[in-house]
Amino acid sequence: MKTILTVAVLIASAGCAAAQTKAFPVVQTETAFLDVCEQERVQREPASAPWARAECQIKWRWALAAGPMADVIIAMSKADGDAAQGTASMSGSAMPAGIAVSHNAAGIRFDWQKPGSEGHYNVTGALRSRGVTLQSLGCPQYPGASMGREKVMLAGVPGRQPFVVTVYSRAAPTGFEPGVYEVDADFSGNVPDMRALQAGRYPGGGGRAFAVDPTGWVAECPDPE
């Protein structure tokens, strides 16, 4: 059973040997981030060229806002050769307001909701800007855009064991429904194949998009935003 943790409790559980937030600096400049983002956006949607960079600037701001989540995820990943899961320290870093943090046996989950809002966070961008590689494992296809976008990825960090990250994002379809942003990180070493993904056996799997089953899966898709 997941236990919702306040920031204070999570800090208290970190321990004196925990990794510090500053151990995972941003290694990608804003200009480099914007160049890559703009190029990918225009390749995907050529008609978006006039406003692509402005949209990427928003994604950069969201990546900065998601920095505390990215730092905790990296800190919790296992170092090469370690059998035990690392412990995250949030000292020197405040988790953004409104984000619920919970632990389970395999890893950690971040959950944010706000009525009538679009997303405010970009964990994939925050991880990449810290040198993390993200390989897509699969993306469920939901019947409508209002049901959100989800992506399951294998994350690689130099000197650490690969782990699985799932990001789900849904802008509020109406002014009174919630915008949703959820991140699940699994450090167990279990990497789901397509059959497992289709069966909902992946970090955070099942119960997304108002419990509507996806119509199918694809191997690659844009990052949730």
PDB file of C-alpha atoms in Angstrom:
ATOM      1  CA  MET A   1       0.000   0.000   0.000  1.00  0.00           C
ATOM      2  CA  LYS A   2       1.380   3.384  -0.966  1.00  0.00           C
ATOM      3  CA  THR A   3       1.962   5.867   1.785  1.00  0.00           C
ATOM      4  CA  ILE A   4       1.623   9.542   0.943  1.00  0.00           C
ATOM      5  CA  LEU A   5       4.587  11.410   2.347  1.00  0.00           C
ATOM      6  CA  THR A   6       4.889  15.051   3.184  1.00  0.00           C
ATOM      7  CA  VAL A   7       8.070  16.785   2.160  1.00  0.00           C
ATOM      8  CA  ALA A   8       9.189  16.876   5.788  1.00  0.00           C
ATOM      9  CA  VAL A   9       8.801  13.131   6.181  1.00  0.00           C
ATOM     10  CA  LEU A  10      10.658  12.458   2.952  1.00  0.00           C
ATOM     11  CA  ILE A  11      13.536  14.647   4.074  1.00  0.00           C
ATOM     12  CA  ALA A  12      13.665  12.941   7.444  1.00  0.00           C
ATOM     13  CA  SER A  13      13.908   9.522   5.777  1.00  0.00           C
ATOM     14  CA  ALA A  14      16.836  10.528   3.596  1.00  0.00           C
ATOM     15  CA  GLY A  15      19.670   9.676   5.995  1.00  0.00           C
ATOM     16  CA  CYS A  16      23.125  11.184   6.294  1.00  0.00           C
ATOM     17  CA  ALA A  17      24.608   9.177   3.402  1.00  0.00           C
ATOM     18  CA  ALA A  18      21.994  10.258   0.875  1.00  0.00           C
ATOM     19  CA  ALA A  19      22.959  11.948  -2.354  1.00  0.00           C
ATOM     20  CA  GLN A  20      22.623  15.727  -2.393  1.00  0.00           C
ATOM     21  CA  THR A  21      20.508  17.531  -4.955  1.00  0.00           C
ATOM     22  CA  LYS A  22      23.539  19.464  -6.216  1.00  0.00           C
ATOM     23  CA  ALA A  23      25.151  16.165  -7.331  1.00  0.00           C
ATOM     24  CA  PHE A  24      22.984  16.265 -10.471  1.00  0.00           C
ATOM     25  CA  PRO A  25      23.600  19.655 -12.088  1.00  0.00           C
ATOM     26  CA  VAL A  26      21.935  20.840 -15.265  1.00  0.00           C
ATOM     27  CA  VAL A  27      24.512  20.133 -17.974  1.00  0.00           C
ATOM     28  CA  GLN A  28      22.458  21.326 -20.951  1.00  0.00           C
ATOM     29  CA  THR A  29      22.229  25.040 -21.623  1.00  0.00           C
ATOM     30  CA  GLU A  30      18.915  26.736 -22.316  1.00  0.00           C
ATOM     31  CA  THR A  31      20.015  27.461 -25.884  1.00  0.00           C
ATOM     32  CA  ALA A  32      20.935  23.820 -26.530  1.00  0.00           C
ATOM     33  CA  PHE A  33      17.619  22.683 -25.031  1.00  0.00           C
ATOM     34  CA  LEU A  34      15.669  25.112 -27.220  1.00  0.00           C
ATOM     35  CA  ASP A  35      17.598  24.164 -30.369  1.00  0.00           C
ATOM     36  CA  VAL A  36      16.895  20.441 -29.915  1.00  0.00           C
ATOM     37  CA  CYS A  37      13.279  21.018 -28.902  1.00  0.00           C
ATOM     38  CA  GLU A  38      12.596  23.352 -31.835  1.00  0.00           C
ATOM     39  CA  GLN A  39      14.176  21.003 -34.364  1.00  0.00           C
ATOM     40  CA  GLU A  40      12.152  18.027 -33.115  1.00  0.00           C
ATOM     41  CA  ARG A  41       8.939  20.052 -33.053  1.00  0.00           C
ATOM     42  CA  VAL A  42       9.339  21.354 -36.597  1.00  0.00           C
ATOM     43  CA  GLN A  43      10.266  17.897 -37.922  1.00  0.00           C
ATOM     44  CA  ARG A  44       7.141  16.497 -36.327  1.00  0.00           C
ATOM     45  CA  GLU A  45       4.862  19.391 -37.298  1.00  0.00           C
ATOM     46  CA  PRO A  46       6.367  21.580 -40.056  1.00  0.00           C
ATOM     47  CA  ALA A  47       3.510  24.072 -39.803  1.00  0.00           C
ATOM     48  CA  SER A  48       4.513  24.863 -36.211  1.00  0.00           C
ATOM     49  CA  ALA A  49       7.788  26.517 -37.270  1.00  0.00           C
ATOM     50  CA  PRO A  50       6.708  30.142 -36.607  1.00  0.00           C
ATOM     51  CA  TRP A  51       5.897  29.492 -32.934  1.00  0.00           C
ATOM     52  CA  ALA A  52       7.919  26.352 -32.165  1.00  0.00           C
ATOM     53  CA  ARG A  53      10.695  28.128 -30.271  1.00  0.00           C
ATOM     54  CA  ALA A  54       8.251  30.077 -28.119  1.00  0.00           C
ATOM     55  CA  GLU A  55       6.541  26.812 -27.160  1.00  0.00           C
ATOM     56  CA  CYS A  56       9.928  25.261 -26.411  1.00  0.00           C
ATOM     57  CA  GLN A  57      10.712  28.150 -24.062  1.00  0.00           C
ATOM     58  CA  ILE A  58       7.620  27.162 -22.082  1.00  0.00           C
ATOM     59  CA  LYS A  59       8.859  23.573 -21.974  1.00  0.00           C
ATOM     60  CA  TRP A  60      12.223  24.834 -20.685  1.00  0.00           C
ATOM     61  CA  ARG A  61      10.507  26.722 -17.856  1.00  0.00           C
ATOM     62  CA  TRP A  62       8.498  23.614 -17.047  1.00  0.00           C
ATOM     63  CA  ALA A  63      11.736  21.560 -17.033  1.00  0.00           C
ATOM     64  CA  LEU A  64      13.251  23.980 -14.527  1.00  0.00           C
ATOM     65  CA  ALA A  65      10.130  23.666 -12.363  1.00  0.00           C
ATOM     66  CA  ALA A  66      10.413  19.867 -12.497  1.00  0.00           C
ATOM     67  CA  GLY A  67      14.050  19.926 -11.381  1.00  0.00           C
ATOM     68  CA  PRO A  68      13.379  18.811  -7.778  1.00  0.00           C
ATOM     69  CA  MET A  69      11.491  15.750  -9.031  1.00  0.00           C
ATOM     70  CA  ALA A  70      14.278  14.860 -11.468  1.00  0.00           C
ATOM     71  CA  ASP A  71      16.913  15.210  -8.739  1.00  0.00           C
ATOM     72  CA  VAL A  72      15.053  12.876  -6.383  1.00  0.00           C
ATOM     73  CA  ILE A  73      14.531  10.303  -9.151  1.00  0.00           C
ATOM     74  CA  ILE A  74      18.227  10.255 -10.055  1.00  0.00           C
ATOM     75  CA  ALA A  75      19.263  10.114  -6.400  1.00  0.00           C
ATOM     76  CA  MET A  76      17.027   7.103  -5.811  1.00  0.00           C
ATOM     77  CA  SER A  77      18.458   5.131  -8.726  1.00  0.00           C
ATOM     78  CA  LYS A  78      20.944   2.380  -7.899  1.00  0.00           C
ATOM     79  CA  ALA A  79      24.646   2.900  -8.429  1.00  0.00           C
ATOM     80  CA  ASP A  80      26.365   0.249 -10.547  1.00  0.00           C
ATOM     81  CA  GLY A  81      27.135  -2.774  -8.399  1.00  0.00           C
ATOM     82  CA  ASP A  82      24.732  -1.813  -5.620  1.00  0.00           C
ATOM     83  CA  ALA A  83      22.038  -4.285  -4.628  1.00  0.00           C
ATOM     84  CA  ALA A  84      20.129  -1.822  -2.493  1.00  0.00           C
ATOM     85  CA  GLN A  85      18.059   1.057  -3.746  1.00  0.00           C
ATOM     86  CA  GLY A  86      19.491   4.512  -3.163  1.00  0.00           C
ATOM     87  CA  THR A  87      17.816   6.995  -0.867  1.00  0.00           C
ATOM     88  CA  ALA A  88      16.904  10.450  -2.100  1.00  0.00           C
ATOM     89  CA  SER A  89      17.742  13.614  -0.244  1.00  0.00           C
ATOM     90  CA  MET A  90      15.761  16.775  -0.853  1.00  0.00           C
ATOM     91  CA  SER A  91      18.011  19.011   1.224  1.00  0.00           C
ATOM     92  CA  GLY A  92      18.570  22.312  -0.515  1.00  0.00           C
ATOM     93  CA  SER A  93      15.587  21.690  -2.781  1.00  0.00           C
ATOM     94  CA  ALA A  94      11.918  22.344  -2.105  1.00  0.00           C
ATOM     95  CA  MET A  95       9.357  20.153  -3.811  1.00  0.00           C
ATOM     96  CA  PRO A  96       6.906  22.354  -5.756  1.00  0.00           C
ATOM     97  CA  ALA A  97       3.634  23.079  -3.984  1.00  0.00           C
ATOM     98  CA  GLY A  98       0.738  20.800  -4.793  1.00  0.00           C
ATOM     99  CA  ILE A  99       2.793  17.729  -5.691  1.00  0.00           C
ATOM    100  CA  ALA A 100       1.933  14.606  -3.716  1.00  0.00           C
ATOM    101  CA  VAL A 101       4.862  12.228  -3.224  1.00  0.00           C
ATOM    102  CA  SER A 102       4.436   8.546  -2.451  1.00  0.00           C
ATOM    103  CA  HIS A 103       6.698   5.505  -2.189  1.00  0.00           C
ATOM    104  CA  ASN A 104       6.051   1.872  -3.014  1.00  0.00           C
ATOM    105  CA  ALA A 105       8.246  -1.209  -2.966  1.00  0.00           C
ATOM    106  CA  ALA A 106       9.646  -0.503  -6.428  1.00  0.00           C
ATOM    107  CA  GLY A 107      10.139   3.238  -6.425  1.00  0.00           C
ATOM    108  CA  ILE A 108       8.503   6.639  -6.183  1.00  0.00           C
ATOM    109  CA  ARG A 109       5.507   8.505  -7.581  1.00  0.00           C
ATOM    110  CA  PHE A 110       4.762  12.198  -8.047  1.00  0.00           C
ATOM    111  CA  ASP A 111       1.184  13.348  -8.572  1.00  0.00           C
ATOM    112  CA  TRP A 112      -0.028  16.872  -9.404  1.00  0.00           C
ATOM    113  CA  GLN A 113      -3.573  18.024 -10.184  1.00  0.00           C
ATOM    114  CA  LYS A 114      -5.111  21.464 -10.571  1.00  0.00           C
ATOM    115  CA  PRO A 115      -8.642  22.320 -11.775  1.00  0.00           C
ATOM    116  CA  GLY A 116      -8.805  23.994 -15.149  1.00  0.00           C
ATOM    117  CA  SER A 117      -5.050  23.947 -15.705  1.00  0.00           C
ATOM    118  CA  GLU A 118      -2.603  22.745 -18.308  1.00  0.00           C
ATOM    119  CA  GLY A 119       0.643  21.171 -17.208  1.00  0.00           C
ATOM    120  CA  HIS A 120       3.327  23.046 -15.302  1.00  0.00           C
ATOM    121  CA  TYR A 121       6.094  20.416 -15.273  1.00  0.00           C
ATOM    122  CA  ASN A 122       8.405  18.696 -17.737  1.00  0.00           C
ATOM    123  CA  VAL A 123      10.234  15.850 -16.009  1.00  0.00           C
ATOM    124  CA  THR A 124      11.539  14.363 -19.251  1.00  0.00           C
ATOM    125  CA  GLY A 125      13.195  17.688 -20.085  1.00  0.00           C
ATOM    126  CA  ALA A 126      14.544  18.026 -16.550  1.00  0.00           C
ATOM    127  CA  LEU A 127      16.072  14.539 -16.699  1.00  0.00           C
ATOM    128  CA  ARG A 128      17.616  15.047 -20.137  1.00  0.00           C
ATOM    129  CA  SER A 129      19.072  18.397 -19.107  1.00  0.00           C
ATOM    130  CA  ARG A 130      20.893  16.488 -16.341  1.00  0.00           C
ATOM    131  CA  GLY A 131      22.447  14.050 -18.803  1.00  0.00           C
ATOM    132  CA  VAL A 132      19.857  11.259 -18.470  1.00  0.00           C
ATOM    133  CA  THR A 133      19.088   9.321 -21.652  1.00  0.00           C
ATOM    134  CA  LEU A 134      15.465   8.282 -22.169  1.00  0.00           C
ATOM    135  CA  GLN A 135      14.599   5.407 -24.484  1.00  0.00           C
ATOM    136  CA  SER A 136      10.931   4.963 -25.329  1.00  0.00           C
ATOM    137  CA  LEU A 137       9.499   1.554 -24.423  1.00  0.00           C
ATOM    138  CA  GLY A 138       5.959   2.326 -25.536  1.00  0.00           C
ATOM    139  CA  CYS A 139       3.055   4.764 -25.515  1.00  0.00           C
ATOM    140  CA  PRO A 140      -0.623   3.898 -25.017  1.00  0.00           C
ATOM    141  CA  GLN A 141      -3.022   5.493 -27.486  1.00  0.00           C
ATOM    142  CA  TYR A 142      -6.169   6.830 -25.849  1.00  0.00           C
ATOM    143  CA  PRO A 143      -9.433   7.409 -27.755  1.00  0.00           C
ATOM    144  CA  GLY A 144      -9.293  11.214 -27.432  1.00  0.00           C
ATOM    145  CA  ALA A 145      -6.832  14.024 -26.727  1.00  0.00           C
ATOM    146  CA  SER A 146      -8.794  14.972 -23.603  1.00  0.00           C
ATOM    147  CA  MET A 147      -7.739  11.656 -22.050  1.00  0.00           C
ATOM    148  CA  GLY A 148      -4.098  12.669 -21.941  1.00  0.00           C
ATOM    149  CA  ARG A 149      -0.753  11.438 -23.187  1.00  0.00           C
ATOM    150  CA  GLU A 150       1.469   8.812 -21.587  1.00  0.00           C
ATOM    151  CA  LYS A 151       4.964   7.470 -22.261  1.00  0.00           C
ATOM    152  CA  VAL A 152       6.970   4.648 -20.677  1.00  0.00           C
ATOM    153  CA  MET A 153      10.747   5.050 -20.917  1.00  0.00           C
ATOM    154  CA  LEU A 154      13.989   3.329 -19.944  1.00  0.00           C
ATOM    155  CA  ALA A 155      16.282   5.858 -18.261  1.00  0.00           C
ATOM    156  CA  GLY A 156      20.069   5.657 -18.311  1.00  0.00           C
ATOM    157  CA  VAL A 157      22.406   7.588 -16.013  1.00  0.00           C
ATOM    158  CA  PRO A 158      26.211   7.209 -16.230  1.00  0.00           C
ATOM    159  CA  GLY A 159      27.428   5.097 -13.307  1.00  0.00           C
ATOM    160  CA  ARG A 160      23.914   3.988 -12.342  1.00  0.00           C
ATOM    161  CA  GLN A 161      21.645   1.095 -13.212  1.00  0.00           C
ATOM    162  CA  PRO A 162      18.887   1.736 -15.773  1.00  0.00           C
ATOM    163  CA  PHE A 163      15.391   2.317 -14.417  1.00  0.00           C
ATOM    164  CA  VAL A 164      11.900   2.781 -15.838  1.00  0.00           C
ATOM    165  CA  VAL A 165      10.029   6.093 -15.832  1.00  0.00           C
ATOM    166  CA  THR A 166       6.419   6.656 -16.839  1.00  0.00           C
ATOM    167  CA  VAL A 167       5.048  10.145 -17.436  1.00  0.00           C
ATOM    168  CA  TYR A 168       1.344  10.893 -17.881  1.00  0.00           C
ATOM    169  CA  SER A 169       0.034  14.364 -18.667  1.00  0.00           C
ATOM    170  CA  ARG A 170      -3.455  15.684 -19.305  1.00  0.00           C
ATOM    171  CA  ALA A 171      -4.435  19.316 -19.731  1.00  0.00           C
ATOM    172  CA  ALA A 172      -7.812  20.062 -18.149  1.00  0.00           C
ATOM    173  CA  PRO A 173     -10.473  19.539 -20.851  1.00  0.00           C
ATOM    174  CA  THR A 174     -12.795  22.021 -19.112  1.00  0.00           C
ATOM    175  CA  GLY A 175     -12.487  24.796 -16.571  1.00  0.00           C
ATOM    176  CA  PHE A 176     -13.727  22.661 -13.705  1.00  0.00           C
ATOM    177  CA  GLU A 177     -11.938  19.377 -14.481  1.00  0.00           C
ATOM    178  CA  PRO A 178      -8.370  18.882 -13.246  1.00  0.00           C
ATOM    179  CA  GLY A 179      -5.203  19.081 -15.249  1.00  0.00           C
ATOM    180  CA  VAL A 180      -3.095  16.046 -14.300  1.00  0.00           C
ATOM    181  CA  TYR A 181       0.641  15.335 -14.293  1.00  0.00           C
ATOM    182  CA  GLU A 182       1.906  12.024 -12.913  1.00  0.00           C
ATOM    183  CA  VAL A 183       5.405  10.541 -12.824  1.00  0.00           C
ATOM    184  CA  ASP A 184       6.275   6.999 -11.719  1.00  0.00           C
ATOM    185  CA  ALA A 185       9.866   5.769 -11.382  1.00  0.00           C
ATOM    186  CA  ASP A 186      10.657   2.071 -10.862  1.00  0.00           C
ATOM    187  CA  PHE A 187      14.145   1.041  -9.715  1.00  0.00           C
ATOM    188  CA  SER A 188      13.472  -2.713  -9.413  1.00  0.00           C
ATOM    189  CA  GLY A 189      15.319  -3.552 -12.615  1.00  0.00           C
ATOM    190  CA  ASN A 190      12.194  -4.965 -14.263  1.00  0.00           C
ATOM    191  CA  VAL A 191      11.865  -3.592 -17.798  1.00  0.00           C
ATOM    192  CA  PRO A 192       8.414  -4.224 -19.320  1.00  0.00           C
ATOM    193  CA  ASP A 193       8.189  -5.545 -22.850  1.00  0.00           C
ATOM    194  CA  MET A 194       5.301  -4.675 -25.160  1.00  0.00           C
ATOM    195  CA  ARG A 195       3.182  -7.555 -23.862  1.00  0.00           C
ATOM    196  CA  ALA A 196       3.602  -6.328 -20.289  1.00  0.00           C
ATOM    197  CA  LEU A 197       2.790  -2.769 -21.351  1.00  0.00           C
ATOM    198  CA  GLN A 198      -0.385  -3.867 -23.084  1.00  0.00           C
ATOM    199  CA  ALA A 199      -1.412  -5.739 -19.938  1.00  0.00           C
ATOM    200  CA  GLY A 200      -0.861  -2.644 -17.784  1.00  0.00           C
ATOM    201  CA  ARG A 201       2.172  -4.097 -16.019  1.00  0.00           C
ATOM    202  CA  TYR A 202       4.407  -1.048 -15.908  1.00  0.00           C
ATOM    203  CA  PRO A 203       5.063   1.775 -13.421  1.00  0.00           C
ATOM    204  CA  GLY A 204       1.786   3.606 -12.891  1.00  0.00           C
ATOM    205  CA  GLY A 205       0.008   1.317 -15.336  1.00  0.00           C
ATOM    206  CA  GLY A 206      -3.758   1.069 -15.244  1.00  0.00           C
ATOM    207  CA  GLY A 207      -6.341   3.574 -14.119  1.00  0.00           C
ATOM    208  CA  ARG A 208      -5.170   6.429 -16.305  1.00  0.00           C
ATOM    209  CA  ALA A 209      -7.451   8.472 -18.545  1.00  0.00           C
ATOM    210  CA  PHE A 210     -10.543   7.921 -16.409  1.00  0.00           C
ATOM    211  CA  ALA A 211      -9.834   4.148 -16.437  1.00  0.00           C
ATOM    212  CA  VAL A 212     -10.490   4.024 -20.190  1.00  0.00           C
ATOM    213  CA  ASP A 213      -8.416   1.313 -21.830  1.00  0.00           C
ATOM    214  CA  PRO A 214      -6.046   2.449 -24.590  1.00  0.00           C
ATOM    215  CA  THR A 215      -6.993   1.594 -28.140  1.00  0.00           C
ATOM    216  CA  GLY A 216      -3.464   0.387 -28.852  1.00  0.00           C
ATOM    217  CA  TRP A 217       0.239   0.962 -28.254  1.00  0.00           C
ATOM    218  CA  VAL A 218       3.030   2.476 -30.330  1.00  0.00           C
ATOM    219  CA  ALA A 219       6.762   2.149 -29.787  1.00  0.00           C
ATOM    220  CA  GLU A 220       7.543   5.879 -29.958  1.00  0.00           C
ATOM    221  CA  CYS A 221       5.654   9.124 -29.373  1.00  0.00           C
ATOM    222  CA  PRO A 222       6.287  12.750 -28.362  1.00  0.00           C
ATOM    223  CA  ASP A 223       6.965  13.431 -24.695  1.00  0.00           C
ATOM    224  CA  PRO A 224       3.849  14.178 -22.623  1.00  0.00           C
ATOM    225  CA  GLU A 225       3.396  17.933 -22.126  1.00  0.00           C
TER     226      GLU A 225
END
